[in-house]
mmCIF file with all atom_site columns, C-alpha atoms and ligand atoms in Angstrom:
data_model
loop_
_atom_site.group_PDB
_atom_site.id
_atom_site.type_symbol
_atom_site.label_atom_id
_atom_site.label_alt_id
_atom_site.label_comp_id
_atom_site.label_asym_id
_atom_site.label_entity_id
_atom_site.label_seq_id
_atom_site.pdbx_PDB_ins_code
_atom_site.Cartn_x
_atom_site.Cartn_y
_atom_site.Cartn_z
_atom_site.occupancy
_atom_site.B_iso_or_equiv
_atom_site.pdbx_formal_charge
_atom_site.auth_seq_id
_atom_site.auth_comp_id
_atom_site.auth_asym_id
_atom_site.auth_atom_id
_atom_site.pdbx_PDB_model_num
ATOM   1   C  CA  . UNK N 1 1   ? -10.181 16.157  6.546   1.00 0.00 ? 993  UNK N CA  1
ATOM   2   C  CA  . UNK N 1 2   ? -10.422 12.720  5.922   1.00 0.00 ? 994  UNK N CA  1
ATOM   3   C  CA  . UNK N 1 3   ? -13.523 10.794  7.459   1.00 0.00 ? 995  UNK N CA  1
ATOM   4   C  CA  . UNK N 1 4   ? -11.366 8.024   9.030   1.00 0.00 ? 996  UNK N CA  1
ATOM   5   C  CA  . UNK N 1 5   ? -14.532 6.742   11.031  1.00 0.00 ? 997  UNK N CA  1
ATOM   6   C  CA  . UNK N 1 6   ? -16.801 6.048   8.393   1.00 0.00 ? 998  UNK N CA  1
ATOM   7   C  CA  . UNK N 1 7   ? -13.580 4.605   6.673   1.00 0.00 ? 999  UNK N CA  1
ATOM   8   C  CA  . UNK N 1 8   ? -13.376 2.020   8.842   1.00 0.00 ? 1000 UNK N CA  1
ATOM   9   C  CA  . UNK N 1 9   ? -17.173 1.549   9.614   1.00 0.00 ? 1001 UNK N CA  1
ATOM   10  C  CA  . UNK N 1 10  ? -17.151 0.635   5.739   1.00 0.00 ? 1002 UNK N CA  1
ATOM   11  C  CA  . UNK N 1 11  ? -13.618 -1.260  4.954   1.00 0.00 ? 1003 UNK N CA  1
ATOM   12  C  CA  . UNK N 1 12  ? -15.341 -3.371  8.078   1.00 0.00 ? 1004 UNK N CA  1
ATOM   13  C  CA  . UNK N 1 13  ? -18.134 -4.155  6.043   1.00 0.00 ? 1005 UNK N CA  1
ATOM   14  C  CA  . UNK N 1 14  ? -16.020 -4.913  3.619   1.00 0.00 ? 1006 UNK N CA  1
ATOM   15  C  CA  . UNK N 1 15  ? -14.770 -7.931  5.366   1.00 0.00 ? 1007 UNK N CA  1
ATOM   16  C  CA  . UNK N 1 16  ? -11.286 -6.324  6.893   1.00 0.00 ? 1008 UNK N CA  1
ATOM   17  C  CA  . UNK N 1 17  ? -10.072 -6.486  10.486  1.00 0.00 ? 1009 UNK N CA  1
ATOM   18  C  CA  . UNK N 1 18  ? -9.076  -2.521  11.114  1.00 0.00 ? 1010 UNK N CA  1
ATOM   19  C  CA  . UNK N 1 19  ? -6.752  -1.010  13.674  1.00 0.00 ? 1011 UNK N CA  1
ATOM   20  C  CA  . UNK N 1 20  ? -6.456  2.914   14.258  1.00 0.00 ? 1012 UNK N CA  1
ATOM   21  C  CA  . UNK N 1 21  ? -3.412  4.473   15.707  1.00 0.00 ? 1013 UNK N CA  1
ATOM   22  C  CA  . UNK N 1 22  ? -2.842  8.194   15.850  1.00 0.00 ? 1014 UNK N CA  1
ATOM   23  C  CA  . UNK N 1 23  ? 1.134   7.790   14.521  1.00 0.00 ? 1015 UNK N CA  1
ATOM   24  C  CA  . UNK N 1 24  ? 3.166   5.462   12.379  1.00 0.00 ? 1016 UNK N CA  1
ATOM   25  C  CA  . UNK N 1 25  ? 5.137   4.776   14.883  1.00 0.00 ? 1017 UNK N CA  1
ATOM   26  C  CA  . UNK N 1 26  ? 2.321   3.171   17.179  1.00 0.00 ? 1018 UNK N CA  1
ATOM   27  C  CA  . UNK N 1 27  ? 1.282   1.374   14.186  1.00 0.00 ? 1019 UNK N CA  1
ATOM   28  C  CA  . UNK N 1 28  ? 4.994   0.038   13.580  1.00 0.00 ? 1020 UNK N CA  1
ATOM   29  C  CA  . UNK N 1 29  ? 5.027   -1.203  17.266  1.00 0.00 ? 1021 UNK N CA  1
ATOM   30  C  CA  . UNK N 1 30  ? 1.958   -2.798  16.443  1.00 0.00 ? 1022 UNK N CA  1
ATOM   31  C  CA  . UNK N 1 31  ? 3.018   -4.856  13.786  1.00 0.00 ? 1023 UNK N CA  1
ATOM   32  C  CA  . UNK N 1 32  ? 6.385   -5.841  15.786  1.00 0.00 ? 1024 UNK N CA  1
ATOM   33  C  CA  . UNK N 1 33  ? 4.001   -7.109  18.499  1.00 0.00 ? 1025 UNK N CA  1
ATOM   34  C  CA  . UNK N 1 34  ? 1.717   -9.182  15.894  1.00 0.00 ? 1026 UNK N CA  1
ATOM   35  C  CA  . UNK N 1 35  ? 4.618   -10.097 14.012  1.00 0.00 ? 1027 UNK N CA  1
ATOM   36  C  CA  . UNK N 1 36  ? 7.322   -12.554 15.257  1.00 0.00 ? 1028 UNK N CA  1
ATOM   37  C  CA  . UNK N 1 37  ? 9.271   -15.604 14.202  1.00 0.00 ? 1029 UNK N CA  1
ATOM   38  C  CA  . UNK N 1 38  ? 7.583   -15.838 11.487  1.00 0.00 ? 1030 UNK N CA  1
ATOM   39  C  CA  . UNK N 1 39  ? 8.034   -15.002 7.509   1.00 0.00 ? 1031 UNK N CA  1
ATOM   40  C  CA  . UNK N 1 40  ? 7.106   -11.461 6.135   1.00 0.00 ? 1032 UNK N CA  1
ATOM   41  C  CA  . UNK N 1 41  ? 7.185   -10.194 2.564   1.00 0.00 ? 1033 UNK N CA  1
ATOM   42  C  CA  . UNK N 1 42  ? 7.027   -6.408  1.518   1.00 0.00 ? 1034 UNK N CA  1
ATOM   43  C  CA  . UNK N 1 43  ? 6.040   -4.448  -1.563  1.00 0.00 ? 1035 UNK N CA  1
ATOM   44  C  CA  . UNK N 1 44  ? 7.376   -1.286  -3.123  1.00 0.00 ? 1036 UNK N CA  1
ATOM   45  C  CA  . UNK N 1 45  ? 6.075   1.449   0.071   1.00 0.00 ? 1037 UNK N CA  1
ATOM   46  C  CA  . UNK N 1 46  ? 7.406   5.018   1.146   1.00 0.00 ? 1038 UNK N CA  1
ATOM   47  C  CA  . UNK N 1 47  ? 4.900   4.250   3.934   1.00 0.00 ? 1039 UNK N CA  1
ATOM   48  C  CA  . UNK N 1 48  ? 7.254   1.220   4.743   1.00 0.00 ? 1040 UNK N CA  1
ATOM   49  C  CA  . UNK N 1 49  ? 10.021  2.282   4.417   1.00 0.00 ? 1041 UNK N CA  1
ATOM   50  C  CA  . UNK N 1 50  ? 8.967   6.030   6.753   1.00 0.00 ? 1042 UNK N CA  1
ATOM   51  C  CA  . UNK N 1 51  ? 7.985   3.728   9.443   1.00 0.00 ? 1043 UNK N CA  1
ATOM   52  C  CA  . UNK N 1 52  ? 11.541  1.898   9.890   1.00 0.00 ? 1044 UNK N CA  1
ATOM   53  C  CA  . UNK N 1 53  ? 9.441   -1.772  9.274   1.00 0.00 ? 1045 UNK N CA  1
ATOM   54  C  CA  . UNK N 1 54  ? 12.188  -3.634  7.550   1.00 0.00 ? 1046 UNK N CA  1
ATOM   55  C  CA  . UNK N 1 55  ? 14.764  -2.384  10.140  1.00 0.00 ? 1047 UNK N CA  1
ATOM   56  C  CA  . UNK N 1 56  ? 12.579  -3.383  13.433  1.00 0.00 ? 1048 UNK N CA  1
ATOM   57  C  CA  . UNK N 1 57  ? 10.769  -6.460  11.765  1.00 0.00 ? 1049 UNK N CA  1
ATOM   58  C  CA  . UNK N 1 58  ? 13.692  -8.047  10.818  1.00 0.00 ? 1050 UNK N CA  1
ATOM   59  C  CA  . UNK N 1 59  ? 15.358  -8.248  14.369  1.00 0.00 ? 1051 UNK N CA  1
ATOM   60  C  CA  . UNK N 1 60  ? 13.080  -11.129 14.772  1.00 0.00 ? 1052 UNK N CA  1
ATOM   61  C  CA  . UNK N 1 61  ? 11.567  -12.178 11.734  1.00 0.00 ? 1053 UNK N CA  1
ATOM   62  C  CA  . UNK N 1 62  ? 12.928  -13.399 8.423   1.00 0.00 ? 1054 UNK N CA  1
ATOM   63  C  CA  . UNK N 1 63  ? 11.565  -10.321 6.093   1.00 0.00 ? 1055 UNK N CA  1
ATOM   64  C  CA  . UNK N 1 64  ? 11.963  -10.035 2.396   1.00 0.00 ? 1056 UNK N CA  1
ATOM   65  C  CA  . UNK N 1 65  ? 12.208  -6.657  0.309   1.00 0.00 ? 1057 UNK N CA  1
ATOM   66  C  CA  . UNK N 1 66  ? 13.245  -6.384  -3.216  1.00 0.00 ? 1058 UNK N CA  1
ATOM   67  C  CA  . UNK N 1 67  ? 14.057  -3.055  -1.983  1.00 0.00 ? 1059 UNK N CA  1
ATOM   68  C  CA  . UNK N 1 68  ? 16.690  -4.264  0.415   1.00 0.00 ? 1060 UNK N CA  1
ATOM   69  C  CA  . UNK N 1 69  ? 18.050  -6.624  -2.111  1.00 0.00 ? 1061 UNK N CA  1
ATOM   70  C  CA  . UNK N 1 70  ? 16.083  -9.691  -2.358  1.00 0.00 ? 1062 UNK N CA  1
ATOM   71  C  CA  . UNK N 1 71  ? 14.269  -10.235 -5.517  1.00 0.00 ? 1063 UNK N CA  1
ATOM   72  C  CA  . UNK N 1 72  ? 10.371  -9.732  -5.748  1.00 0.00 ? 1064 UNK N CA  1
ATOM   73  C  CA  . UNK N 1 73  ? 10.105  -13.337 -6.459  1.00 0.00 ? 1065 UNK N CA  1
ATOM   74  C  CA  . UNK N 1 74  ? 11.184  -14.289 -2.668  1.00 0.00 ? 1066 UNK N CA  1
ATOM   75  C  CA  . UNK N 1 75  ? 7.768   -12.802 -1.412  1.00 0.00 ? 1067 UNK N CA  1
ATOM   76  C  CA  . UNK N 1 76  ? 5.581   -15.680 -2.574  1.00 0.00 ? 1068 UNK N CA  1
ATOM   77  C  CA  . UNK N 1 77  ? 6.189   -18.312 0.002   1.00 0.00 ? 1069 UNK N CA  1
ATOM   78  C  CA  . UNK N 1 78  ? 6.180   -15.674 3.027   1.00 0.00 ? 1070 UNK N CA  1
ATOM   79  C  CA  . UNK N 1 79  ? 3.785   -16.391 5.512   1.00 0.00 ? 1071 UNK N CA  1
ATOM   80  C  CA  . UNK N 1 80  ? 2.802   -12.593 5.889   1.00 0.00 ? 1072 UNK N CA  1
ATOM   81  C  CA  . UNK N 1 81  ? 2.328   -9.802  2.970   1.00 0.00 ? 1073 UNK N CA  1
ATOM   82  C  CA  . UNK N 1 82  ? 2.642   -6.052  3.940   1.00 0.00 ? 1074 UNK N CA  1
ATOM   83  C  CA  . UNK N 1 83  ? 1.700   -3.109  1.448   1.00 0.00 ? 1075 UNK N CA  1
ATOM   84  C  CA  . UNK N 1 84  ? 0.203   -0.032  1.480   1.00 0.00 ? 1076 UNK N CA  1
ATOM   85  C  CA  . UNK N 1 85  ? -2.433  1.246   -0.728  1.00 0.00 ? 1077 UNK N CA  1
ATOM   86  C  CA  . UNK N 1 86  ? -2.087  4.669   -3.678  1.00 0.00 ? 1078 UNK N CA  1
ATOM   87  C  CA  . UNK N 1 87  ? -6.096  5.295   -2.795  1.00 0.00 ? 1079 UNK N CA  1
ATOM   88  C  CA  . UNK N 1 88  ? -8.429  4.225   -0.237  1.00 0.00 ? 1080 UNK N CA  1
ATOM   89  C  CA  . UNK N 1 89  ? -12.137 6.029   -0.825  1.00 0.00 ? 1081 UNK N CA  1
ATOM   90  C  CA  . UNK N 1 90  ? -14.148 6.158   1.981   1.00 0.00 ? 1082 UNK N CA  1
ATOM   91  C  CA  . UNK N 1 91  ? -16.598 4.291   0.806   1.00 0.00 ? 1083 UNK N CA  1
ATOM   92  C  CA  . UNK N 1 92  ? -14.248 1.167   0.977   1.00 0.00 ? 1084 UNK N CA  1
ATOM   93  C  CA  . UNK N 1 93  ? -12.150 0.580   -2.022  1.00 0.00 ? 1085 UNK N CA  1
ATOM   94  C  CA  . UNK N 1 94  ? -8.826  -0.013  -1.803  1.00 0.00 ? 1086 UNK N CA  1
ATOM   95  C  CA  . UNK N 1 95  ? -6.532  1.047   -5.136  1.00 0.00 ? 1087 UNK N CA  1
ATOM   96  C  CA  . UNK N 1 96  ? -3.220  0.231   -6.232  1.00 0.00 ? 1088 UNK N CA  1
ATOM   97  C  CA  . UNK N 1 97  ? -0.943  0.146   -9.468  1.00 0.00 ? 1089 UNK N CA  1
ATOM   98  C  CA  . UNK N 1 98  ? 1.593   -0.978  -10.315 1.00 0.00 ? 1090 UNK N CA  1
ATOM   99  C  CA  . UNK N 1 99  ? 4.327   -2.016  -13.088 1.00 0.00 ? 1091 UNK N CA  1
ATOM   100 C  CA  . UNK N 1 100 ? 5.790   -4.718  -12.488 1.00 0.00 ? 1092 UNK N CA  1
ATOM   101 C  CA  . UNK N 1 101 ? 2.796   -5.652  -10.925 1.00 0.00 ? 1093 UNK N CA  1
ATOM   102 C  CA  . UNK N 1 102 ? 4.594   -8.181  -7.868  1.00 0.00 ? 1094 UNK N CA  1
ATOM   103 C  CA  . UNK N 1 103 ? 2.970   -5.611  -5.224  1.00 0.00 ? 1095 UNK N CA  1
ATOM   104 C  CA  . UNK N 1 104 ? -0.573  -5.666  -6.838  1.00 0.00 ? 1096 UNK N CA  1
ATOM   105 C  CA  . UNK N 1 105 ? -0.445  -9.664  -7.306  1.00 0.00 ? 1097 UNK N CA  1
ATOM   106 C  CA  . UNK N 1 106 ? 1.025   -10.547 -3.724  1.00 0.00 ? 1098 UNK N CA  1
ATOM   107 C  CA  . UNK N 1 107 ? -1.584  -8.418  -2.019  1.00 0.00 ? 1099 UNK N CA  1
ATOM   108 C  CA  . UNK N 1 108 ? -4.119  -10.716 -4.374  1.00 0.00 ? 1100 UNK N CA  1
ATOM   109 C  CA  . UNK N 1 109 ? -3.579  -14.258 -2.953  1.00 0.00 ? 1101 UNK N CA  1
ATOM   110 C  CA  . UNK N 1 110 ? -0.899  -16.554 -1.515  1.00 0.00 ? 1102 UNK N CA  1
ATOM   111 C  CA  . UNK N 1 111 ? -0.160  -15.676 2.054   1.00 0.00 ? 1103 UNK N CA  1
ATOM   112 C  CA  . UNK N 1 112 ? -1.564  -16.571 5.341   1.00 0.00 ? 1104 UNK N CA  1
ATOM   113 C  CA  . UNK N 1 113 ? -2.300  -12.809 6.371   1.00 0.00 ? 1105 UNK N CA  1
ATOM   114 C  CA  . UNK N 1 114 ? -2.038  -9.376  3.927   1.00 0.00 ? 1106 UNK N CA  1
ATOM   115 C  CA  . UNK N 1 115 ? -1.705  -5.925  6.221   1.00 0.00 ? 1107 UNK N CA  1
ATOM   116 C  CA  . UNK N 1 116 ? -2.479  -2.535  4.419   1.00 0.00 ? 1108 UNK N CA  1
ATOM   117 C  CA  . UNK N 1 117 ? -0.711  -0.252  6.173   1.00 0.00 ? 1109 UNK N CA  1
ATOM   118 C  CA  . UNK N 1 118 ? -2.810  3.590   5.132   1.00 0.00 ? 1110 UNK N CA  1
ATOM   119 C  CA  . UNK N 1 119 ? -1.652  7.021   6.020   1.00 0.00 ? 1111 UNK N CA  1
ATOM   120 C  CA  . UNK N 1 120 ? -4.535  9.828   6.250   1.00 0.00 ? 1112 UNK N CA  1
ATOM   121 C  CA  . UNK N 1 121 ? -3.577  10.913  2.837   1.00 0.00 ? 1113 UNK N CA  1
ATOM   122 C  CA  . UNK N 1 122 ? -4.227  8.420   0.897   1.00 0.00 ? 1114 UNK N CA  1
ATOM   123 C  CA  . UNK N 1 123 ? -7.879  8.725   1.810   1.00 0.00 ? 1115 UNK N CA  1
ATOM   124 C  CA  . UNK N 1 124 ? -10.736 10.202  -0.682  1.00 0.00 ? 1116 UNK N CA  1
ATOM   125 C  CA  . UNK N 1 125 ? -14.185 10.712  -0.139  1.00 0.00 ? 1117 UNK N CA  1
ATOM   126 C  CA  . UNK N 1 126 ? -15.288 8.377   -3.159  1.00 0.00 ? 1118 UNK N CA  1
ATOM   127 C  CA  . UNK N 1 127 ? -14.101 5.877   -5.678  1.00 0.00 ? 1119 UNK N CA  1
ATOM   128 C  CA  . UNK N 1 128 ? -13.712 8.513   -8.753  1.00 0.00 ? 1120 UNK N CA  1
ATOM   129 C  CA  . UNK N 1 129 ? -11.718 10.481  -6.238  1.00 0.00 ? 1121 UNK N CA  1
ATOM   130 C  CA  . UNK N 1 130 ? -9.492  7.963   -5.044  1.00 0.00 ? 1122 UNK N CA  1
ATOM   131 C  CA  . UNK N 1 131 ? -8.650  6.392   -8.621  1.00 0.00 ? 1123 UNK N CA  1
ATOM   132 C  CA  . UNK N 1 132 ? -8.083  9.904   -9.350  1.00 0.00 ? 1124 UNK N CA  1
ATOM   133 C  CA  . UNK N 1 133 ? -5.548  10.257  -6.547  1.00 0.00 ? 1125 UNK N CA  1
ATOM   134 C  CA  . UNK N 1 134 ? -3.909  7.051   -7.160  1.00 0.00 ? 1126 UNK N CA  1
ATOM   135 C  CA  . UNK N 1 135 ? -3.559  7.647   -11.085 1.00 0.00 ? 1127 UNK N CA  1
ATOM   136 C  CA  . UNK N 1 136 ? -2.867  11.804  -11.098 1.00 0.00 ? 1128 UNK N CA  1
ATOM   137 C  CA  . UNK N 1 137 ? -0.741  11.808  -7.449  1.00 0.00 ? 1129 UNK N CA  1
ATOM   138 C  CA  . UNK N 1 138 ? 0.457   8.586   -6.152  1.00 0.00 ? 1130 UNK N CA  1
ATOM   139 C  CA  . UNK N 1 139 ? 1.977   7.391   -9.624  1.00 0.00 ? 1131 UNK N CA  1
ATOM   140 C  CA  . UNK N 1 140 ? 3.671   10.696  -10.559 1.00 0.00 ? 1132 UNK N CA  1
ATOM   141 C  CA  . UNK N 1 141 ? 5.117   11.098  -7.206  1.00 0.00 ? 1133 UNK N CA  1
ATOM   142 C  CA  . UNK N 1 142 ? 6.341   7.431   -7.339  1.00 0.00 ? 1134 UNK N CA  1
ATOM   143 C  CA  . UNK N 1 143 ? 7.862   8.156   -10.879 1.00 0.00 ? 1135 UNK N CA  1
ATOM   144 C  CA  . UNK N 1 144 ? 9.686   11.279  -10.268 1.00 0.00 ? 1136 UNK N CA  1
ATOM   145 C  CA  . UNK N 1 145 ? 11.140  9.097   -6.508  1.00 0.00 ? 1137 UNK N CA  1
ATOM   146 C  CA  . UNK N 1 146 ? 12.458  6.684   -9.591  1.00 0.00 ? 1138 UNK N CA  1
ATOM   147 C  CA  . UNK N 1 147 ? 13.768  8.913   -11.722 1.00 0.00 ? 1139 UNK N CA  1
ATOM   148 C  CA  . UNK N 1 148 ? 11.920  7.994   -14.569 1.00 0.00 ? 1140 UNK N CA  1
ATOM   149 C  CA  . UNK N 1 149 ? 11.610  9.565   -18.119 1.00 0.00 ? 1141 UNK N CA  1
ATOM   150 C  CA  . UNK N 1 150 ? 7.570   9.893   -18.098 1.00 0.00 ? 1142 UNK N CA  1
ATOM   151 C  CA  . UNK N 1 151 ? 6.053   13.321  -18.054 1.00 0.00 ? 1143 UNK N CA  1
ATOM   152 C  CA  . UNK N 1 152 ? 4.557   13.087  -15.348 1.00 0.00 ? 1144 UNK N CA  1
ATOM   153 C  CA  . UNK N 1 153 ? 7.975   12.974  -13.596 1.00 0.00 ? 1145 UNK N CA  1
ATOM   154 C  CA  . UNK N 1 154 ? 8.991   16.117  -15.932 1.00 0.00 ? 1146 UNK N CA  1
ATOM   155 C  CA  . UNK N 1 155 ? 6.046   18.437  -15.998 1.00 0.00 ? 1147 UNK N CA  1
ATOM   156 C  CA  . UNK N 1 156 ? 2.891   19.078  -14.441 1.00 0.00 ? 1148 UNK N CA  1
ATOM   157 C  CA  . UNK N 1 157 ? 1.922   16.143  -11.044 1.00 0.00 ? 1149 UNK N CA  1
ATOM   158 C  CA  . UNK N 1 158 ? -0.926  14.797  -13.292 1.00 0.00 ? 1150 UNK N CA  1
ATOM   159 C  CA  . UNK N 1 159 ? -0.624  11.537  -15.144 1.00 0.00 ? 1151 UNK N CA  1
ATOM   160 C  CA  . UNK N 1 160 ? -0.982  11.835  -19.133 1.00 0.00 ? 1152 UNK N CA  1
ATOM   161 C  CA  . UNK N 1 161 ? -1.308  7.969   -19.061 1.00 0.00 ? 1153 UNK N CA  1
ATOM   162 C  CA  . UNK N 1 162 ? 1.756   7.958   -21.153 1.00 0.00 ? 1154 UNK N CA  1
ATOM   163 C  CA  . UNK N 1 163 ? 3.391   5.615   -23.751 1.00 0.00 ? 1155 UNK N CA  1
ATOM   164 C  CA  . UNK N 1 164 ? 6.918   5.875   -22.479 1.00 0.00 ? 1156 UNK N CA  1
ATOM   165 C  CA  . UNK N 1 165 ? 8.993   2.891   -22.301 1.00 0.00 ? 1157 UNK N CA  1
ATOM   166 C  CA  . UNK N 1 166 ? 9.263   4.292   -18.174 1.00 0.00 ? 1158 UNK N CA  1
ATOM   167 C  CA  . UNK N 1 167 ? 5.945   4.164   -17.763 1.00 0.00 ? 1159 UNK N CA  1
ATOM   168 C  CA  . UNK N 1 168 ? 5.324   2.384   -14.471 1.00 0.00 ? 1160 UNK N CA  1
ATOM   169 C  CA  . UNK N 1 169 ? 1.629   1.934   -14.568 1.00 0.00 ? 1161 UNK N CA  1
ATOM   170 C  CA  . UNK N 1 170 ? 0.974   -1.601  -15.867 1.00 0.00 ? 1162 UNK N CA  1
ATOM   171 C  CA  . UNK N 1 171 ? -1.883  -2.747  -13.761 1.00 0.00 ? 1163 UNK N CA  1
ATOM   172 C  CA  . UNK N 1 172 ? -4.328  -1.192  -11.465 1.00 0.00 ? 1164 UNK N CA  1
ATOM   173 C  CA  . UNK N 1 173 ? -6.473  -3.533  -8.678  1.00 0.00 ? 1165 UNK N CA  1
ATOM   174 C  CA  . UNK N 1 174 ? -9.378  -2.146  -6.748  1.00 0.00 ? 1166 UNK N CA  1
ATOM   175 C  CA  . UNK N 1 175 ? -10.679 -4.455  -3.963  1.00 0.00 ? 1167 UNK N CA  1
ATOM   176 C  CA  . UNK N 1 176 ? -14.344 -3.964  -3.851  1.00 0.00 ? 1168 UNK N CA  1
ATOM   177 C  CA  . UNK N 1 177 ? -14.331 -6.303  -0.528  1.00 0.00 ? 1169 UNK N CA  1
ATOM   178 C  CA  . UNK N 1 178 ? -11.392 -8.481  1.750   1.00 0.00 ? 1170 UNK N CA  1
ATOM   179 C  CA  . UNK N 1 179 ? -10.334 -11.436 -1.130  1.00 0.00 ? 1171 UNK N CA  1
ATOM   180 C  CA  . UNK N 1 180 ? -11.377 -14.696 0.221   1.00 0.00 ? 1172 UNK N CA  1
ATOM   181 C  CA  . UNK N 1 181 ? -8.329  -16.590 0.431   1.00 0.00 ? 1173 UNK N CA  1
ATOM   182 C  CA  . UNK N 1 182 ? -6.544  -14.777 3.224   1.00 0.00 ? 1174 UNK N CA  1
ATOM   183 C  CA  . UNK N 1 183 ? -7.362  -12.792 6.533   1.00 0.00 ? 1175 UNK N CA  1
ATOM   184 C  CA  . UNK N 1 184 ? -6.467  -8.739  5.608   1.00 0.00 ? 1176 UNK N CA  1
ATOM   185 C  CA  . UNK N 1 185 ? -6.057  -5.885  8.498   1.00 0.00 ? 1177 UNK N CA  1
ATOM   186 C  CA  . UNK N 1 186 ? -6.321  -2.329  6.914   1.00 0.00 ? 1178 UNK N CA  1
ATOM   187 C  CA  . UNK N 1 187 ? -3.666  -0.486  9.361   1.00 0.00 ? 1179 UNK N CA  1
ATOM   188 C  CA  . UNK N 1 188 ? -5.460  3.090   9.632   1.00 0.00 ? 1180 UNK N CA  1
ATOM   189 C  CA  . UNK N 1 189 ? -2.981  5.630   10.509  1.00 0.00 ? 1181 UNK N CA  1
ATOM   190 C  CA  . UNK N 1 190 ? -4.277  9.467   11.282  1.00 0.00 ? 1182 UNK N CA  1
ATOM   191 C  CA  . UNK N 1 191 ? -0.922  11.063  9.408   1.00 0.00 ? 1183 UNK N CA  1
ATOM   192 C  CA  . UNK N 1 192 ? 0.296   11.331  6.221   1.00 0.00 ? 1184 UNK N CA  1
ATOM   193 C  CA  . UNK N 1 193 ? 2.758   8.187   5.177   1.00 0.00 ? 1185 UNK N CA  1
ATOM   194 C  CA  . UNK N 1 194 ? 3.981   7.731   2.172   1.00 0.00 ? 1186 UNK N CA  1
ATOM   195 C  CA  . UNK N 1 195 ? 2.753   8.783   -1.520  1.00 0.00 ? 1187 UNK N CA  1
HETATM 196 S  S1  . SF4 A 2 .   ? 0.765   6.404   -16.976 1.00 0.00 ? 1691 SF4 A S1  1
HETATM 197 FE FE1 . SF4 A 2 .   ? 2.686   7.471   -17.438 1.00 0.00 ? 1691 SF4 A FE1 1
HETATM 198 S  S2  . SF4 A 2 .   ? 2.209   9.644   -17.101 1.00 0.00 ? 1691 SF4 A S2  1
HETATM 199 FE FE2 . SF4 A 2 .   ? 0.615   8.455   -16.043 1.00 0.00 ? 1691 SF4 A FE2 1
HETATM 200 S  S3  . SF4 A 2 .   ? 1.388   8.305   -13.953 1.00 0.00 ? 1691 SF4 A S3  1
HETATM 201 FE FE3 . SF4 A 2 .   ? 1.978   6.425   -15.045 1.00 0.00 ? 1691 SF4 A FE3 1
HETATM 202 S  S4  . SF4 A 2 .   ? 4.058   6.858   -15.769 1.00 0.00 ? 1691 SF4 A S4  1
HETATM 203 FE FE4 . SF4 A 2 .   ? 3.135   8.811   -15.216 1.00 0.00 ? 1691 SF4 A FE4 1
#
């Protein structure tokens, strides 16, 4: 089981604001109760998408997902950014990659407020083990949900860090501590969301 205490006793140390709920759909009321009138972007997330965000958000906020047709582009100038992570170690890091890398630069820099919204299984007891998760789990689950023509998405859930023309992992960021040009709130959620 993860150690969701420690968790946030460190990503607090780290610099983050951190709120626990026991089910995605407290933290999804949460986040229509911080959230309103105001300008929210989202990147590529099963999490997301599971908790019904874009649906409740945007009955009264403007909210933009590439995912819901807009294109990744339109999530610059939005106020608010909302991801999740592939890995979150205990001791802090949070991991993601990505391909066309919007996700991984819009949770960099450029918005008033990033959330990282973080199901229980996402969480790993160290950095090697959460790299590991987001490279050998996360990726190949998020390939074979796309379709793609990477073996991962054919054979064996492991990555074989590929050279396919599919290959969806361009980039990978690990924030060692909260980026300084924006206020972050890791959204700690004791189920499983998401890849
Ligand atoms: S590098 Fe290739 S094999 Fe590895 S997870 Fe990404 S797409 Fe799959």
């Amino acid at each position: 089981m993860p150690n969701l205490e420690l968790l946030q006793k460190n990503l607090e140390s780290c610099g983050y604001a951190v709120t626990r709920f026991a089910t995605g759909k407290q933290a999804a009321d949460y986040l229509n109760a911080q959230l309103d009138g105001t300008t929210v972007a989202f990147g590529g997330s099963t999490t997301l998408a599971d908790l019904g965000l874009y649906e409740s958000l945007s009955t009264h906020n403007t909210v933009f997902w590439h995912w819901k047709g807009n294109a990744p582009a339109d999530a610059t100038n939005a106020e608010i950014y909302i991801s999740s992570v592939n890995g979150v170690a205990e001791t802090g890091e949070l991991i993601n990659i990505d391909g066309v890398c919007n996700r991984v630069s819009e949770t960099l820099f450029g918005h008033k407020k990033v959330y990282f919204v973080v199901g229980a299984n996402k969480v790993a007891p160290d950095y090697d083990a959460a790299l590991y998760r987001a490279r050998n789990v996360a990726a190949p689950l998020n390939a074979r949900r796309l379709n793609k023509n990477t073996p991962c998405a054919q054979g064996e859930l492991r990555c074989y860090n590929c050279n396919s023309p599919e290959r969806i992992c361009n980039a990978l960021t690990v924030l060692w501590r909260k980026p300084g040009g924006a206020s972050y709130e890791v959204i700690l959620v004791d189920e499983a969301l998401g890849y």
